[in-house]
């Protein structure tokens, strides 16, 4: 069935294209501005970091204590359930020993005061002198591990209280395995 009269082909209406085209122009404009500002912002950031020495610090006892306190507080947040913190702490140390991550296992052991429940942390503090070093903390915390985890720790990790020569030989032995 043919239609009578002239055929009108489809063509887009002019009023519908104008807003879409304007949005595209504005989007491209803002994108190009961002491309121009990004290197300037990056350069300003590097300048501020270098000028203020934000990522440098002096290696002092005070800064070491501050870093240790922060690491212990972060490690203490790893244990979510308060009813059996001792067992969770022991499990974290054992898990790292099984995975072969000696530094993480030692880190959990050295963070025992922040990770253990108050009763065990107080016992650990009583056994340590004021200003105890890492070797003393490690030995005191070993007494709080279960016998199996303690034996695995002593067999795997070169203790800080051992003389340096023994630690080097133990590390070399572990590397050969």
Tab-separated table of C-alpha atoms in Angstrom:
chain	number	residue	atom	x	y	z
A	1	UNK	CA	0.000	0.000	0.000
A	2	UNK	CA	1.541	3.161	-1.186
A	3	UNK	CA	0.946	6.465	0.426
A	4	UNK	CA	-0.365	9.306	-1.526
A	5	UNK	CA	1.624	12.470	-1.458
A	6	UNK	CA	5.249	13.388	-1.104
A	7	UNK	CA	7.461	11.121	0.977
A	8	UNK	CA	9.079	12.664	4.019
A	9	UNK	CA	12.359	11.003	4.901
A	10	UNK	CA	13.556	10.823	8.475
A	11	UNK	CA	16.023	13.434	9.548
A	12	UNK	CA	17.226	14.367	13.001
A	13	UNK	CA	15.704	17.364	14.616
A	14	UNK	CA	18.156	20.204	15.071
A	15	UNK	CA	17.021	21.184	18.562
A	16	UNK	CA	17.908	17.770	19.990
A	17	UNK	CA	21.558	17.737	18.890
A	18	UNK	CA	22.592	21.116	20.258
A	19	UNK	CA	22.588	20.282	24.023
A	20	UNK	CA	24.403	16.986	23.485
A	21	UNK	CA	27.077	18.667	21.402
A	22	UNK	CA	27.488	21.413	24.011
A	23	UNK	CA	27.977	18.844	26.777
A	24	UNK	CA	30.653	17.120	24.735
A	25	UNK	CA	32.487	20.390	24.179
A	26	UNK	CA	32.375	21.243	27.886
A	27	UNK	CA	33.530	17.737	28.851
A	28	UNK	CA	36.491	17.945	26.471
A	29	UNK	CA	37.344	21.416	27.787
A	30	UNK	CA	37.454	20.264	31.430
A	31	UNK	CA	39.398	17.132	30.516
A	32	UNK	CA	42.074	19.218	28.790
A	33	UNK	CA	42.268	21.580	31.769
A	34	UNK	CA	42.807	18.595	34.075
A	35	UNK	CA	45.544	17.290	31.790
A	36	UNK	CA	47.279	20.649	32.035
A	37	UNK	CA	46.892	20.933	35.827
A	38	UNK	CA	47.993	17.402	36.716
A	39	UNK	CA	51.732	17.931	36.081
A	40	UNK	CA	51.613	21.241	37.930
A	41	UNK	CA	49.947	19.645	40.949
A	42	UNK	CA	52.441	16.760	40.898
A	43	UNK	CA	55.390	19.140	40.757
A	44	UNK	CA	53.965	21.185	43.639
A	45	UNK	CA	53.512	18.005	45.702
A	46	UNK	CA	57.098	16.880	45.133
A	47	UNK	CA	58.341	20.367	45.971
A	48	UNK	CA	56.473	20.403	49.296
A	49	UNK	CA	57.646	16.908	50.242
A	50	UNK	CA	61.272	17.744	49.427
A	51	UNK	CA	61.147	21.143	51.116
A	52	UNK	CA	59.608	19.906	54.373
A	53	UNK	CA	61.548	16.603	54.481
A	54	UNK	CA	58.337	14.698	55.113
A	55	UNK	CA	59.812	11.277	54.430
A	56	UNK	CA	63.057	11.611	56.318
A	57	UNK	CA	63.670	11.259	60.022
A	58	UNK	CA	66.641	11.042	62.283
A	59	UNK	CA	67.462	7.599	63.633
A	60	UNK	CA	67.171	8.277	67.347
A	61	UNK	CA	65.935	6.285	70.293
A	62	UNK	CA	62.874	8.508	70.531
A	63	UNK	CA	61.907	7.899	66.900
A	64	UNK	CA	62.507	4.157	67.335
A	65	UNK	CA	60.202	4.115	70.366
A	66	UNK	CA	57.554	6.024	68.422
A	67	UNK	CA	57.736	3.618	65.487
A	68	UNK	CA	57.650	0.625	67.846
A	69	UNK	CA	54.568	1.974	69.652
A	70	UNK	CA	52.781	2.529	66.340
A	71	UNK	CA	53.649	-0.946	65.044
A	72	UNK	CA	52.489	-2.525	68.313
A	73	UNK	CA	49.187	-0.636	68.202
A	74	UNK	CA	48.575	-1.745	64.610
A	75	UNK	CA	49.472	-5.334	65.507
A	76	UNK	CA	47.136	-5.151	68.508
A	77	UNK	CA	44.258	-4.261	66.178
A	78	UNK	CA	44.754	-7.530	64.262
A	79	UNK	CA	43.087	-9.483	67.033
A	80	UNK	CA	39.382	-8.806	66.826
A	81	UNK	CA	37.968	-11.105	69.474
A	82	UNK	CA	38.872	-10.213	73.015
A	83	UNK	CA	37.917	-13.457	74.737
A	84	UNK	CA	40.909	-15.519	73.575
A	85	UNK	CA	43.643	-13.118	72.538
A	86	UNK	CA	46.381	-15.429	73.844
A	87	UNK	CA	45.384	-18.266	71.515
A	88	UNK	CA	44.930	-15.930	68.540
A	89	UNK	CA	48.358	-14.399	69.129
A	90	UNK	CA	49.909	-17.862	69.352
A	91	UNK	CA	48.102	-18.877	66.144
A	92	UNK	CA	49.394	-15.788	64.311
A	93	UNK	CA	52.985	-16.613	65.304
A	94	UNK	CA	52.520	-20.277	64.324
A	95	UNK	CA	50.935	-19.363	60.991
A	96	UNK	CA	53.855	-17.110	60.074
A	97	UNK	CA	56.326	-19.837	61.046
A	98	UNK	CA	54.502	-22.331	58.831
A	99	UNK	CA	54.553	-19.821	55.950
A	100	UNK	CA	58.280	-19.290	56.515
A	101	UNK	CA	57.994	-15.565	57.231
A	102	UNK	CA	60.504	-15.287	60.064
A	103	UNK	CA	60.397	-11.504	60.322
A	104	UNK	CA	56.596	-11.484	60.668
A	105	UNK	CA	56.733	-14.185	63.353
A	106	UNK	CA	59.371	-12.202	65.243
A	107	UNK	CA	57.305	-9.038	64.805
A	108	UNK	CA	54.256	-10.695	66.367
A	109	UNK	CA	56.410	-11.971	69.208
A	110	UNK	CA	57.894	-8.526	69.842
A	111	UNK	CA	54.400	-6.975	69.736
A	112	UNK	CA	53.117	-9.329	72.419
A	113	UNK	CA	52.544	-6.561	74.982
A	114	UNK	CA	50.055	-4.839	72.675
A	115	UNK	CA	48.434	-7.993	71.320
A	116	UNK	CA	47.916	-10.053	74.476
A	117	UNK	CA	45.133	-9.563	77.012
A	118	UNK	CA	45.978	-7.224	79.899
A	119	UNK	CA	46.693	-10.044	82.368
A	120	UNK	CA	49.340	-11.635	80.121
A	121	UNK	CA	50.738	-8.264	79.047
A	122	UNK	CA	51.177	-7.274	82.704
A	123	UNK	CA	52.956	-10.569	83.410
A	124	UNK	CA	55.240	-9.920	80.454
A	125	UNK	CA	55.961	-6.375	81.666
A	126	UNK	CA	56.778	-7.678	85.164
A	127	UNK	CA	59.347	-10.064	83.688
A	128	UNK	CA	61.021	-7.284	81.693
A	129	UNK	CA	63.178	-4.474	82.965
A	130	UNK	CA	62.408	-0.891	81.972
A	131	UNK	CA	63.806	-0.139	78.522
A	132	UNK	CA	64.195	-3.801	77.586
A	133	UNK	CA	65.675	-4.481	74.170
A	134	UNK	CA	64.241	-6.768	71.493
A	135	UNK	CA	66.223	-9.806	72.634
A	136	UNK	CA	64.799	-9.586	76.177
A	137	UNK	CA	61.251	-9.075	74.870
A	138	UNK	CA	61.656	-12.048	72.550
A	139	UNK	CA	62.821	-14.356	75.364
A	140	UNK	CA	60.060	-13.209	77.733
A	141	UNK	CA	57.361	-13.610	75.075
A	142	UNK	CA	58.603	-17.098	74.190
A	143	UNK	CA	57.461	-18.251	77.626
A	144	UNK	CA	53.867	-17.309	76.739
A	145	UNK	CA	53.731	-19.418	73.556
A	146	UNK	CA	52.313	-22.919	73.581
A	147	UNK	CA	55.011	-25.628	73.718
A	148	UNK	CA	54.596	-26.620	70.052
A	149	UNK	CA	54.801	-23.070	68.728
A	150	UNK	CA	57.696	-22.273	71.027
A	151	UNK	CA	59.666	-25.311	69.838
A	152	UNK	CA	58.979	-24.441	66.197
A	153	UNK	CA	60.008	-20.814	66.813
A	154	UNK	CA	63.258	-21.766	68.531
A	155	UNK	CA	64.072	-24.269	65.763
A	156	UNK	CA	63.246	-21.899	62.905
A	157	UNK	CA	64.091	-18.374	64.023
A	158	UNK	CA	67.609	-17.339	65.022
A	159	UNK	CA	67.044	-15.828	68.475
A	160	UNK	CA	68.220	-12.280	69.006
A	161	UNK	CA	69.792	-13.256	72.318
A	162	UNK	CA	72.228	-15.617	70.600
A	163	UNK	CA	75.654	-14.237	69.739
A	164	UNK	CA	75.938	-12.845	66.221
A	165	UNK	CA	78.057	-15.762	64.961
A	166	UNK	CA	75.436	-18.309	66.013
A	167	UNK	CA	72.671	-16.252	64.378
A	168	UNK	CA	74.602	-16.018	61.100
A	169	UNK	CA	75.245	-19.773	61.067
A	170	UNK	CA	71.576	-20.469	61.861
A	171	UNK	CA	70.444	-18.103	59.108
A	172	UNK	CA	72.832	-19.745	56.624
A	173	UNK	CA	71.584	-23.180	57.666
A	174	UNK	CA	67.976	-22.065	57.166
A	175	UNK	CA	68.797	-20.575	53.760
A	176	UNK	CA	70.381	-23.865	52.670
A	177	UNK	CA	67.201	-25.752	53.511
